[in-house]
XYZ file of C-alpha atoms in Angstrom:
458
model
C -23.702 5.867 2.061
C -21.842 7.426 -0.840
C -20.501 4.105 -2.108
C -20.965 2.404 -5.477
C -21.715 -1.349 -5.567
C -19.405 -3.345 -7.809
C -19.477 -6.824 -9.273
C -16.919 -9.192 -10.804
C -17.873 -11.018 -13.993
C -16.224 -12.777 -16.945
C -18.433 -11.840 -19.908
C -16.331 -13.657 -22.523
C -15.756 -16.869 -20.570
C -17.629 -19.870 -19.276
C -16.656 -23.263 -17.925
C -17.114 -26.565 -19.686
C -20.418 -28.294 -18.984
C -22.026 -25.134 -17.613
C -25.710 -24.529 -18.306
C -24.926 -21.894 -20.934
C -22.476 -24.199 -22.735
C -25.006 -27.033 -22.675
C -27.980 -24.937 -23.814
C -26.144 -22.989 -26.531
C -23.283 -25.065 -27.964
C -23.432 -22.945 -31.117
C -22.332 -19.905 -29.063
C -18.968 -21.429 -28.135
C -15.743 -20.269 -29.689
C -14.221 -23.266 -31.472
C -10.860 -24.258 -32.851
C -10.157 -25.225 -36.454
C -11.223 -28.814 -35.722
C -14.617 -27.657 -34.475
C -13.882 -28.398 -30.812
C -14.572 -25.851 -28.054
C -11.445 -23.741 -27.675
C -9.723 -24.099 -24.313
C -8.728 -20.762 -22.770
C -6.809 -21.937 -19.725
C -7.621 -22.961 -16.165
C -9.576 -21.061 -13.579
C -10.118 -21.864 -9.918
C -10.832 -24.475 -8.771
C -9.006 -26.175 -11.655
C -11.765 -25.869 -14.260
C -11.170 -25.460 -17.978
C -12.405 -22.158 -19.348
C -14.110 -21.901 -22.689
C -15.122 -18.772 -24.588
C -18.138 -17.238 -26.230
C -17.866 -16.321 -29.913
C -18.213 -12.539 -30.151
C -18.791 -12.670 -33.903
C -22.105 -14.452 -33.323
C -24.886 -11.808 -33.068
C -26.881 -13.966 -30.640
C -23.953 -13.980 -28.208
C -23.748 -10.196 -28.242
C -27.508 -9.936 -27.668
C -27.173 -12.232 -24.660
C -24.293 -10.225 -23.200
C -26.136 -6.948 -23.764
C -29.137 -8.303 -21.844
C -26.998 -9.567 -18.953
C -25.038 -6.333 -18.589
C -28.187 -4.209 -18.840
C -29.800 -6.295 -16.089
C -26.762 -6.069 -13.799
C -26.498 -2.292 -14.134
C -30.027 -1.004 -14.604
C -32.085 -3.591 -12.717
C -29.693 -4.720 -9.999
C -28.035 -1.326 -9.502
C -24.340 -2.156 -9.946
C -22.333 0.880 -11.043
C -18.872 -0.750 -11.123
C -18.121 -3.682 -13.419
C -14.873 -5.614 -13.194
C -14.807 -7.578 -16.446
C -12.193 -10.320 -16.203
C -10.721 -12.976 -18.531
C -11.431 -10.763 -21.526
C -8.608 -12.421 -23.449
C -10.971 -15.334 -24.042
C -12.756 -13.300 -26.719
C -9.561 -13.006 -28.786
C -7.877 -16.386 -28.380
C -5.341 -17.514 -30.984
C -6.368 -20.580 -32.946
C -10.030 -19.595 -32.999
C -12.352 -20.338 -35.887
C -14.964 -17.595 -35.607
C -18.650 -17.760 -36.533
C -17.837 -14.860 -38.851
C -14.397 -15.698 -40.311
C -13.972 -12.175 -41.708
C -13.587 -10.697 -38.198
C -9.999 -10.536 -36.829
C -9.313 -11.353 -33.195
C -8.874 -7.758 -31.945
C -12.163 -6.755 -33.591
C -13.961 -9.633 -31.871
C -12.849 -8.327 -28.469
C -13.706 -4.765 -29.490
C -17.271 -5.902 -30.317
C -17.593 -7.324 -26.806
C -16.362 -4.135 -25.156
C -18.577 -1.915 -27.302
C -21.562 -4.079 -26.338
C -20.705 -3.840 -22.629
C -20.389 -0.065 -22.801
C -23.618 0.351 -24.750
C -25.569 -1.827 -22.311
C -23.998 -0.343 -19.167
C -24.122 3.317 -20.209
C -21.473 5.992 -19.905
C -22.075 6.526 -16.168
C -21.013 2.977 -15.293
C -17.384 2.419 -14.298
C -15.899 -0.431 -16.341
C -12.602 -2.062 -15.390
C -11.064 -4.380 -17.996
C -8.907 -7.197 -16.701
C -6.967 -9.945 -18.413
C -7.343 -8.172 -21.741
C -5.193 -7.274 -24.739
C -4.694 -3.529 -24.528
C -5.544 -2.136 -27.970
C -9.206 -3.159 -28.330
C -10.004 -1.707 -24.892
C -9.070 1.862 -25.807
C -12.117 4.099 -25.787
C -14.406 1.586 -24.096
C -13.224 1.222 -20.488
C -12.603 3.533 -17.554
C -9.797 1.484 -16.028
C -7.431 -1.221 -17.203
C -5.450 -3.865 -15.351
C -1.899 -2.895 -16.191
C -0.252 -6.125 -15.103
C -0.571 -9.748 -14.190
C -2.198 -10.575 -10.869
C -0.095 -9.675 -7.892
C 0.451 -12.282 -5.204
C 1.872 -12.735 -1.723
C 5.054 -14.161 -3.276
C 7.690 -12.358 -5.367
C 8.230 -14.916 -8.140
C 5.352 -16.874 -9.699
C 4.518 -20.231 -8.189
C 2.744 -23.219 -9.691
C 1.691 -26.604 -8.348
C 4.285 -28.024 -5.967
C 5.338 -30.751 -8.379
C 9.000 -31.761 -8.569
C 10.666 -30.724 -11.794
C 8.150 -27.983 -12.667
C 8.936 -25.190 -10.185
C 11.547 -23.620 -12.483
C 8.988 -23.278 -15.275
C 6.646 -21.091 -13.251
C 9.387 -19.101 -11.511
C 10.912 -18.066 -14.862
C 7.732 -16.394 -16.106
C 8.132 -12.606 -16.144
C 4.830 -11.383 -17.577
C 1.680 -13.431 -17.149
C 1.583 -15.582 -14.023
C 0.565 -14.182 -10.615
C 3.473 -12.778 -8.658
C 4.584 -9.455 -7.206
C 7.538 -9.336 -9.607
C 5.299 -9.579 -12.673
C 2.923 -6.970 -11.301
C 5.750 -4.505 -10.664
C 7.413 -5.069 -14.048
C 4.296 -4.475 -16.147
C 2.894 -1.683 -13.981
C 6.071 0.350 -14.340
C 6.351 -0.290 -18.068
C 2.787 0.979 -18.573
C 2.774 4.017 -16.308
C 2.484 6.280 -19.358
C -1.037 4.950 -20.000
C -2.343 6.309 -16.675
C -4.546 9.342 -17.283
C -3.953 9.219 -21.032
C -5.945 6.116 -21.972
C -7.682 5.225 -18.697
C -7.014 4.702 -15.007
C -4.299 2.086 -14.541
C -5.084 -0.773 -12.162
C -1.907 -2.298 -10.646
C -4.037 -4.935 -8.886
C -4.777 -4.945 -5.189
C -2.366 -3.686 -2.568
C -1.140 -6.527 -0.324
C -0.169 -5.478 3.198
C -0.717 -8.689 5.177
C 2.345 -10.270 6.845
C 3.120 -12.556 3.872
C 5.533 -9.781 2.883
C 8.145 -8.193 5.126
C 7.398 -4.600 6.073
C 10.005 -3.177 3.682
C 8.593 -5.261 0.820
C 5.079 -4.038 1.591
C 6.365 -0.448 1.574
C 8.019 -0.972 -1.817
C 4.845 -2.389 -3.384
C 2.875 0.494 -1.865
C 5.393 2.901 -3.422
C 4.753 1.369 -6.850
C 1.006 1.845 -6.366
C 1.577 5.379 -5.082
C 3.633 6.528 -8.064
C 1.249 4.893 -10.544
C -1.526 7.181 -9.185
C -4.187 4.812 -10.524
C -6.716 2.549 -8.869
C -6.048 1.816 -5.224
C -7.704 -1.475 -4.316
C -7.289 -3.069 -0.889
C -8.827 -6.434 -0.057
C -6.828 -7.784 2.904
C -8.791 -8.580 6.035
C -8.240 -5.532 8.236
C -8.227 -7.738 11.339
C -5.117 -9.527 10.020
C -3.108 -6.373 9.304
C -1.196 -4.672 12.113
C -1.178 -0.934 12.745
C 2.187 -0.325 11.027
C 0.855 -1.807 7.804
C -2.519 -0.087 8.010
C -0.542 3.148 8.374
C 0.918 2.472 4.900
C -2.572 2.432 3.402
C -3.636 5.557 5.278
C -0.592 7.475 4.073
C -1.532 6.714 0.449
C -4.912 8.445 0.733
C -5.845 10.377 -1.270
C -3.905 9.130 -4.331
C -1.427 11.453 -6.001
C -2.969 13.853 -8.538
C -1.099 12.413 -11.523
C 1.258 9.627 -12.508
C 5.040 9.764 -12.156
C 6.654 11.552 -15.088
C 9.975 9.712 -15.068
C 10.643 5.962 -15.160
C 14.118 4.542 -15.647
C 13.180 2.068 -18.377
C 16.866 1.590 -19.220
C 17.555 -0.205 -15.947
C 18.244 -3.924 -16.400
C 15.171 -5.969 -15.560
C 12.691 -3.808 -13.674
C 12.931 0.014 -13.526
C 14.791 0.951 -10.334
C 14.003 4.683 -10.228
C 10.640 6.422 -10.613
C 9.977 10.109 -9.934
C 7.137 12.597 -9.868
C 7.193 16.390 -9.732
C 4.485 17.828 -7.486
C 2.998 21.282 -7.049
C 1.597 22.591 -3.745
C -2.104 23.029 -3.138
C -3.821 26.369 -3.656
C -3.211 28.301 -0.451
C 0.246 26.823 0.020
C 1.901 28.067 -3.164
C 4.977 29.400 -1.373
C 5.915 25.823 -0.430
C 7.164 25.544 -4.023
C 7.398 22.474 -6.227
C 9.325 19.373 -5.208
C 10.120 15.842 -6.386
C 9.109 12.522 -4.872
C 11.513 9.806 -5.976
C 11.204 6.047 -5.492
C 14.525 4.155 -5.609
C 14.199 0.353 -5.554
C 16.237 -2.805 -5.094
C 14.398 -5.314 -7.289
C 16.201 -8.595 -6.791
C 15.266 -12.257 -6.653
C 18.002 -12.766 -4.069
C 18.843 -11.472 -0.607
C 21.458 -8.809 -1.357
C 21.237 -5.379 0.268
C 22.403 -2.675 -2.152
C 23.645 0.899 -2.049
C 22.213 3.241 -4.657
C 22.517 6.937 -5.416
C 20.731 9.659 -7.340
C 21.984 12.818 -8.989
C 20.677 16.134 -7.656
C 19.151 18.099 -9.191
C 17.182 15.093 -10.297
C 18.221 14.348 -13.870
C 15.561 13.126 -16.264
C 15.778 13.446 -20.040
C 14.108 16.728 -20.980
C 12.375 17.094 -17.637
C 12.544 18.536 -14.121
C 15.845 20.439 -14.147
C 15.539 24.215 -14.446
C 18.421 26.717 -14.626
C 17.568 27.801 -11.088
C 17.786 24.213 -9.826
C 21.115 23.729 -11.563
C 22.510 26.485 -9.314
C 21.222 24.961 -6.058
C 24.043 24.340 -3.583
C 22.213 22.073 -1.117
C 19.178 19.794 -1.019
C 16.713 18.632 1.607
C 16.283 14.848 1.293
C 13.548 13.272 3.443
C 12.926 9.502 3.365
C 9.231 8.924 3.994
C 9.079 5.318 5.219
C 11.788 5.766 7.854
C 11.042 9.420 8.602
C 14.738 10.300 8.307
C 16.307 13.490 7.000
C 19.654 14.393 5.469
C 21.185 17.424 3.760
C 23.056 16.870 0.511
C 25.544 19.239 -1.081
C 25.598 19.443 -4.856
C 29.399 19.721 -4.652
C 29.548 16.211 -3.147
C 28.321 14.569 -6.363
C 25.576 11.977 -6.353
C 23.403 11.622 -3.261
C 24.137 8.248 -1.620
C 21.260 5.964 -0.606
C 22.849 3.125 1.352
C 21.334 -0.114 2.612
C 18.231 -0.658 0.465
C 16.779 -4.025 1.448
C 16.010 -6.756 -1.114
C 12.714 -5.894 -2.828
C 12.667 -2.740 -0.736
C 12.939 0.945 -1.574
C 13.506 4.446 -0.376
C 10.768 7.019 -1.011
C 12.370 10.447 -1.054
C 10.954 13.965 -0.923
C 13.613 16.181 -2.515
C 13.627 19.974 -2.267
C 16.276 22.638 -2.869
C 17.442 24.427 0.278
C 16.154 27.999 0.211
C 18.436 30.007 2.525
C 16.676 32.368 4.886
C 13.175 30.958 4.333
C 11.184 28.370 6.306
C 10.486 25.187 4.377
C 8.330 22.113 4.599
C 10.804 19.247 4.256
C 8.847 16.086 5.042
C 5.851 14.549 6.760
C 4.499 11.306 8.200
C 0.945 12.117 7.071
C 0.937 11.555 3.319
C 3.349 9.955 0.844
C 3.586 13.235 -1.079
C 5.215 15.022 1.871
C 3.399 18.210 0.952
C -0.098 17.830 -0.467
C -1.542 17.445 3.045
C -0.791 21.129 3.732
C -3.725 23.315 2.707
C -2.297 26.644 3.890
C 1.284 27.781 4.389
C 2.056 31.412 5.174
C 5.488 32.693 6.111
C 6.306 35.467 8.610
C 9.550 36.645 10.225
C 10.542 33.744 12.506
C 7.134 32.109 12.136
C 5.018 30.054 9.737
C 1.259 29.391 9.852
C -0.067 26.011 8.731
C -3.496 24.515 8.096
C -3.883 20.869 7.179
C -6.102 19.438 4.472
C -6.288 15.727 5.215
C -9.047 13.339 4.119
C -8.857 11.362 7.362
C -8.261 11.777 11.080
C -4.586 11.770 12.121
C -3.792 11.403 15.822
C -0.409 13.123 16.084
C 0.756 14.335 12.671
C 4.397 15.282 12.333
C 6.050 17.657 9.904
C 9.752 17.996 9.266
C 10.434 21.739 8.998
C 13.496 23.757 8.086
C 13.398 26.926 10.197
C 16.349 29.246 9.407
C 18.244 30.499 12.425
C 16.297 28.334 14.887
C 19.430 26.497 16.090
C 21.369 29.581 17.139
C 22.949 29.450 20.569
C 20.635 30.540 23.352
C 17.417 29.998 21.418
C 14.654 27.785 22.781
C 13.245 25.031 20.541
C 10.495 26.139 18.141
C 7.080 26.638 19.770
C 3.768 25.451 18.388
C 0.707 27.657 18.870
C -2.813 26.401 18.269
C -5.652 24.454 19.849
C -4.379 21.398 21.730
C -0.705 22.234 21.279
C 0.053 22.828 24.962
C 0.288 19.145 25.856
C 2.506 18.132 22.963
C 6.221 17.285 23.206
C 8.754 19.890 22.214
C 10.072 19.960 18.679
C 12.907 17.502 18.046
C 15.997 18.724 16.256
C 17.227 16.401 13.473
C 19.772 18.682 11.759
C 20.940 22.252 12.016
C 17.759 24.384 11.763
C 15.678 21.275 10.872
C 13.043 20.020 13.315
C 10.392 17.335 13.655
C 7.281 19.104 14.969
C 4.347 17.136 16.366
C 0.851 18.639 15.955
C -2.435 17.901 17.755
C -5.007 15.503 16.305
C -6.332 16.631 12.934
C -9.788 15.540 11.738
C -10.857 15.045 8.139
C -12.794 18.315 8.159
C -10.363 20.269 10.334
C -9.535 23.866 9.409
C -7.518 24.583 12.570
C -4.704 27.074 12.186
C -1.322 26.301 13.753
C 1.594 28.665 14.133
C 5.207 27.575 14.527
C 7.449 30.265 16.036
C 11.206 30.327 16.669
């Protein structure tokens, strides 16, 4: 039904006393004392060992297994995990002339040769360099988790050790830190994988929105594995709003922020057919804290990024539309007022802003509750005197989509609220005014294949 079957495997690893370890002890990667090298624990508390990728018989075995999985069993998606086992420090290789990175590179080259170019290969738990040129996607971080800081066994006197880790152990903090630091790899080396999106109630709603914002701006793999039955409609709406993923990764990351980058931004262009919407920025502003403090932040408009975004025309803009996606709220900001204030960002929360210059005298798309881009869901936008025609291009059904529209002159005394024309619009509530000449307009149900034309008049 248009889907590709995938499988998880650990081609470099095995557990002690497994059949493969017992039958082929000469295949094991060993330390300088000749003992099988320990590569860490895996669930349920088993020691992992590694295969020696400098042994030709090991590579022949892996080639046969991968070829069988792909070409006989029909799997077209391989998630290859624990790849670090092939390049463990302290190893004494079968071929001592091979350095550790080259040993891992031999494994990846063997996987690609056996799987073929049409197979999607995701590398996980792997040093980055040897994977370049061999994989389609790469885990960009440690495992995420339903807790912010890493946790270990609940043993007195050890909790601090796990909580202090900032790179390797499972935890949302470690996922966010590494994902943001490696955004530049997305689309240049491979598809970044920020691990699965967690929406279940282990996180507060604002924390779930912040983690979804990280995944959104990374524009890489979007993997969701929560049980749908355990996720309420508000949280499922987060996932729906992220589909389809953004067309490219964010261009600006504030890597100079202490700790974890607190500002990430992307410049977007409208779809063909909606060119007059003009370009805009989507900006994520975060409060990454281990504590419980609510913070006030601000951004400079036009959005200032070194060597990017700001054009001479933008530098002359007097006012800005600022629409916050997760709350659906709008405000107007004057350039003369200085930085744009963003008060009350919750701990481990964020604001996701669509920022556009005010264009006097012209109708504008300002925001949306349909898609995180606040613009790419519009397939057609055509302006007329006191009217605009809109067609949606959405990959899913949306029951009552809402757009935030700036309609010049629509708030003049004596004028009726804007009217929506189009199939099914008669039964909808009137447009809701949120600012002078700015309205929230509700549209009829839109299906994935809908090409219905709507006209907003004022």
